Amino acid sequence: DTAVSQTPKYLVTQMGNDKSIKCEQNLGHDTMYWYKQDSKKFLKIMFSYNNKELIINETVPNRFSPKSPDKAHLNLHINSLELGDSAVYFCASSQDLVVMSTDTQYFGPGTRLTVL
Amino acid sequence: AQTVTQSQPEMSVQEAETVTLSCTYDTSESDYYLFWYKQPPSRQMILVIRQEAYKQQNATENRFSVNFQKAAKSFSLKISDSQLGDAAMYFCAYRSTSGTYKYIFGTGTRLKVLA
């Protein structure tokens, strides 16, 4: 069974469009994250949700809006897509926000977004 | 603010040999977690090994081990008996035990395994 899944795996779209990436985890974790990995492989956190509550909101344009309908899902909606948004977006989850001895982040397979 | 530095953009190792990937970090905290993640061409991020800062003993997972030097803020990964499947990007990561507990990743080291 896939622990953290993302859809779609590939997304090609035109500048100015609005798109969403979905993420689901079946691990029963309380905390979920969105990361952006740019062309240089630099991995940077964008958002973190704990029990559907926004915990981390890095300096991300407000065109990016995460939505957590329940603890198992954290979707990323992007408005007015720009060329610079092209990247691989990773969803991840961990047991809890507070570090425990078993703390580990489980990553999804990534979504490669290409904005033309 | 915490930072994580991986000074080796790329490394090569002969199959069956041993390779060490470097990672240094900067923090004023005394308690934290350190991780090594592997990202193969499939793009999936896979946890390789984890180290708790309060533990002096170096973590080991099969062929993977770390050399954790807390005073020097160094956290290197040693891969023994390298296999072709070890070829990937390797990311060092730091996680705070306070505040927002967010992860901070290094820029990665690409490991090539030569047959």
Short mmCIF file of C-alpha atoms in Angstrom, two decimals:
data_model
loop_
_atom_site.label_atom_id
_atom_site.label_comp_id
_atom_site.label_asym_id
_atom_site.label_seq_id
_atom_site.Cartn_x
_atom_site.Cartn_y
_atom_site.Cartn_z
CA ASP A 1 0.00 0.00 0.00
CA THR A 2 1.24 3.46 -0.85
CA ALA A 3 1.89 5.44 2.33
CA VAL A 4 1.86 8.94 0.84
CA SER A 5 0.34 9.42 -2.59
CA GLN A 6 0.17 12.46 -4.82
CA THR A 7 -1.81 13.14 -7.96
CA PRO A 8 -0.99 13.92 -10.62
CA LYS A 9 2.63 12.82 -11.06
CA TYR A 10 3.10 15.15 -14.00
CA LEU A 11 1.33 18.41 -14.68
CA VAL A 12 1.94 20.57 -17.75
CA THR A 13 -0.02 23.78 -18.01
CA GLN A 14 -0.01 27.29 -19.41
CA MET A 15 0.95 30.44 -17.55
CA GLY A 16 -1.98 32.05 -15.82
CA ASN A 17 -3.91 28.83 -15.23
CA ASP A 18 -5.06 27.56 -11.85
CA LYS A 19 -4.14 24.02 -10.85
CA SER A 20 -4.33 21.71 -7.85
CA ILE A 21 -2.15 18.88 -6.58
CA LYS A 22 -3.68 16.35 -4.23
CA CYS A 23 -1.96 14.51 -1.43
CA GLU A 24 -3.20 11.70 0.75
CA GLN A 25 -1.50 9.68 3.48
CA ASN A 26 -2.81 6.43 4.93
CA LEU A 27 -0.37 6.29 7.84
CA GLY A 28 -2.61 7.92 10.41
CA HIS A 29 -0.15 10.77 10.79
CA ASP A 30 -1.11 14.09 12.31
CA THR A 31 1.26 16.32 10.36
CA MET A 32 1.58 16.91 6.62
CA TYR A 33 3.91 19.08 4.58
CA TRP A 34 4.43 20.55 1.15
CA TYR A 35 7.93 21.03 -0.24
CA LYS A 36 9.18 22.58 -3.45
CA GLN A 37 12.26 21.18 -5.17
CA ASP A 38 13.70 23.48 -7.79
CA SER A 39 15.83 22.61 -10.82
CA LYS A 40 18.96 22.68 -8.68
CA LYS A 41 17.44 20.03 -6.41
CA PHE A 42 17.11 22.45 -3.52
CA LEU A 43 14.30 21.22 -1.28
CA LYS A 44 12.44 23.91 0.62
CA ILE A 45 9.44 23.63 2.87
CA MET A 46 6.36 25.59 1.90
CA PHE A 47 3.66 24.61 4.36
CA SER A 48 3.00 22.34 7.29
CA TYR A 49 -0.34 21.33 8.75
CA ASN A 50 -0.89 19.62 12.08
CA ASN A 51 -4.36 18.17 12.64
CA LYS A 52 -5.72 20.38 9.86
CA GLU A 53 -4.18 23.49 11.41
CA LEU A 54 -1.60 25.54 9.53
CA ILE A 55 1.67 25.48 11.47
CA ILE A 56 4.32 26.53 8.99
CA ASN A 57 3.81 29.03 6.22
CA GLU A 58 7.12 29.97 4.71
CA THR A 59 7.47 33.00 2.49
CA VAL A 60 5.35 31.64 -0.30
CA PRO A 61 3.30 33.79 -2.69
CA ASN A 62 -0.34 33.88 -1.69
CA ARG A 63 -1.13 32.34 -5.08
CA PHE A 64 -0.33 29.09 -3.27
CA SER A 65 -3.06 27.96 -0.94
CA PRO A 66 -2.98 24.67 0.94
CA LYS A 67 -6.22 23.06 1.96
CA SER A 68 -6.62 20.28 4.48
CA PRO A 69 -10.13 18.82 4.41
CA ASP A 70 -9.12 16.21 6.96
CA LYS A 71 -6.03 14.90 8.68
CA ALA A 72 -5.23 12.48 5.85
CA HIS A 73 -5.31 15.02 3.04
CA LEU A 74 -3.36 18.15 2.24
CA ASN A 75 -4.01 19.60 -1.19
CA LEU A 76 -2.09 22.41 -2.83
CA HIS A 77 -3.91 24.88 -5.02
CA ILE A 78 -1.96 27.30 -7.18
CA ASN A 79 -3.56 30.32 -8.82
CA SER A 80 -2.25 32.28 -11.80
CA LEU A 81 0.65 29.97 -12.47
CA GLU A 82 3.98 31.55 -13.41
CA LEU A 83 7.03 30.17 -15.20
CA GLY A 84 8.97 30.20 -11.92
CA ASP A 85 6.49 27.81 -10.37
CA SER A 86 7.92 25.00 -12.48
CA ALA A 87 9.42 22.52 -10.04
CA VAL A 88 8.81 19.20 -8.38
CA TYR A 89 6.40 19.45 -5.47
CA PHE A 90 6.62 16.90 -2.67
CA CYS A 91 4.04 16.09 -0.09
CA ALA A 92 5.19 14.46 3.15
CA SER A 93 3.77 13.37 6.48
CA SER A 94 5.06 12.61 9.95
CA GLN A 95 3.55 11.08 13.06
CA ASP A 96 3.29 14.28 15.04
CA LEU A 97 4.61 17.80 15.12
CA VAL A 98 6.42 17.16 18.35
CA VAL A 99 9.51 15.13 17.72
CA MET A 100 9.20 11.60 19.01
CA SER A 101 11.69 8.81 18.95
CA THR A 102 9.96 7.41 15.91
CA ASP A 103 9.78 10.72 14.08
CA THR A 104 10.39 10.37 10.39
CA GLN A 105 8.99 12.13 7.39
CA TYR A 106 7.44 9.98 4.71
CA PHE A 107 7.51 11.55 1.30
CA GLY A 108 5.20 11.13 -1.64
CA PRO A 109 6.55 10.42 -5.13
CA GLY A 110 6.47 14.07 -6.15
CA THR A 111 4.57 16.01 -8.79
CA ARG A 112 6.55 17.54 -11.61
CA LEU A 113 4.88 20.81 -12.56
CA THR A 114 5.85 22.44 -15.85
CA VAL A 115 4.50 25.87 -16.64
CA LEU A 116 4.76 26.88 -20.29
CA ALA B 1 18.51 30.30 11.89
CA GLN B 2 19.65 26.78 11.25
CA THR B 3 21.51 25.89 8.08
CA VAL B 4 22.63 22.63 6.52
CA THR B 5 25.59 22.45 4.15
CA GLN B 6 26.61 19.64 1.85
CA SER B 7 29.86 20.68 0.24
CA GLN B 8 30.12 17.81 -2.24
CA PRO B 9 27.76 18.30 -5.19
CA GLU B 10 28.82 14.97 -6.66
CA MET B 11 30.71 11.87 -5.55
CA SER B 12 31.68 8.64 -7.27
CA VAL B 13 32.41 5.25 -5.78
CA GLN B 14 33.37 1.91 -7.23
CA GLU B 15 30.91 -0.90 -6.65
CA ALA B 16 31.68 -2.78 -3.40
CA GLU B 17 33.81 0.10 -2.12
CA THR B 18 33.08 2.53 0.71
CA VAL B 19 32.15 6.18 0.32
CA THR B 20 31.55 8.98 2.82
CA LEU B 21 29.21 11.90 2.18
CA SER B 22 29.76 15.06 4.21
CA CYS B 23 27.24 17.25 5.96
CA THR B 24 27.73 20.14 8.33
CA TYR B 25 25.08 22.19 10.02
CA ASP B 26 24.77 25.28 12.12
CA THR B 27 22.46 25.63 15.09
CA SER B 28 22.34 27.12 18.55
CA GLU B 29 20.05 24.37 19.81
CA SER B 30 21.29 21.51 21.93
CA ASP B 31 18.62 18.98 21.01
CA TYR B 32 17.63 18.16 17.46
CA TYR B 33 17.37 15.36 14.93
CA LEU B 34 19.52 14.73 11.87
CA PHE B 35 18.57 12.64 8.87
CA TRP B 36 19.93 11.35 5.62
CA TYR B 37 17.42 10.94 2.82
CA LYS B 38 17.99 9.26 -0.54
CA GLN B 39 16.32 10.43 -3.73
CA PRO B 40 16.73 7.96 -6.61
CA PRO B 41 15.74 8.85 -10.19
CA SER B 42 12.17 7.88 -9.30
CA ARG B 43 12.18 11.13 -7.27
CA GLN B 44 10.82 9.48 -4.14
CA MET B 45 12.49 10.68 -0.95
CA ILE B 46 13.50 7.70 1.14
CA LEU B 47 14.75 7.86 4.71
CA VAL B 48 18.18 6.24 5.00
CA ILE B 49 19.14 6.88 8.60
CA ARG B 50 18.26 9.06 11.59
CA GLN B 51 20.35 10.37 14.51
CA GLU B 52 19.11 11.92 17.73
CA ALA B 53 21.46 14.67 18.89
CA TYR B 54 21.27 13.60 22.53
CA LYS B 55 22.61 10.16 21.64
CA GLN B 56 26.38 9.86 21.51
CA GLN B 57 26.29 6.53 19.74
CA ASN B 58 26.41 6.76 15.96
CA ALA B 59 23.36 5.38 14.16
CA THR B 60 23.76 2.36 11.90
CA GLU B 61 21.39 0.78 9.40
CA ASN B 62 22.88 -2.22 7.61
CA ARG B 63 25.47 -0.83 5.17
CA PHE B 64 24.76 2.76 6.18
CA SER B 65 26.32 4.43 9.19
CA VAL B 66 26.90 7.96 10.34
CA ASN B 67 29.78 9.77 12.01
CA PHE B 68 28.06 12.29 14.25
CA GLN B 69 30.37 14.89 15.74
CA LYS B 70 28.15 17.18 17.77
CA ALA B 71 30.81 19.65 18.80
CA ALA B 72 31.98 20.03 15.23
CA LYS B 73 28.38 20.05 13.97
CA SER B 74 29.22 17.39 11.47
CA PHE B 75 27.05 14.50 10.32
CA SER B 76 28.63 12.37 7.60
CA LEU B 77 27.12 9.29 5.99
CA LYS B 78 29.22 6.23 5.25
CA ILE B 79 28.02 3.70 2.73
CA SER B 80 29.86 0.40 2.85
CA ASP B 81 29.92 -2.23 0.10
CA SER B 82 28.36 0.23 -2.35
CA GLN B 83 25.80 -1.20 -4.74
CA LEU B 84 24.51 0.07 -8.06
CA GLY B 85 21.15 0.71 -6.41
CA ASP B 86 22.78 3.21 -4.07
CA ALA B 87 23.16 5.68 -6.93
CA ALA B 88 20.96 8.64 -6.07
CA MET B 89 20.88 12.14 -4.66
CA TYR B 90 21.50 12.13 -0.92
CA PHE B 91 20.11 14.89 1.27
CA CYS B 92 21.15 15.72 4.78
CA ALA B 93 18.37 17.22 6.91
CA TYR B 94 18.03 18.89 10.29
CA ARG B 95 14.92 19.00 12.41
CA SER B 96 14.48 21.22 15.41
CA THR B 97 12.77 19.96 18.56
CA SER B 98 11.14 23.30 19.26
CA GLY B 99 9.31 26.08 17.52
CA THR B 100 7.76 24.91 14.28
CA TYR B 101 9.85 21.71 14.16
CA LYS B 102 10.42 22.21 10.49
CA TYR B 103 12.95 20.29 8.47
CA ILE B 104 15.86 22.04 6.82
CA PHE B 105 17.51 20.23 3.96
CA GLY B 106 20.98 20.52 2.48
CA THR B 107 21.51 21.00 -1.23
CA GLY B 108 22.22 17.35 -1.85
CA THR B 109 25.10 15.20 -3.07
CA ARG B 110 24.73 13.14 -6.21
CA LEU B 111 26.31 9.72 -5.73
CA LYS B 112 27.40 7.73 -8.76
CA VAL B 113 28.25 4.06 -8.37
CA LEU B 114 30.64 2.69 -10.98
CA ALA B 115 30.43 -0.94 -12.02
#
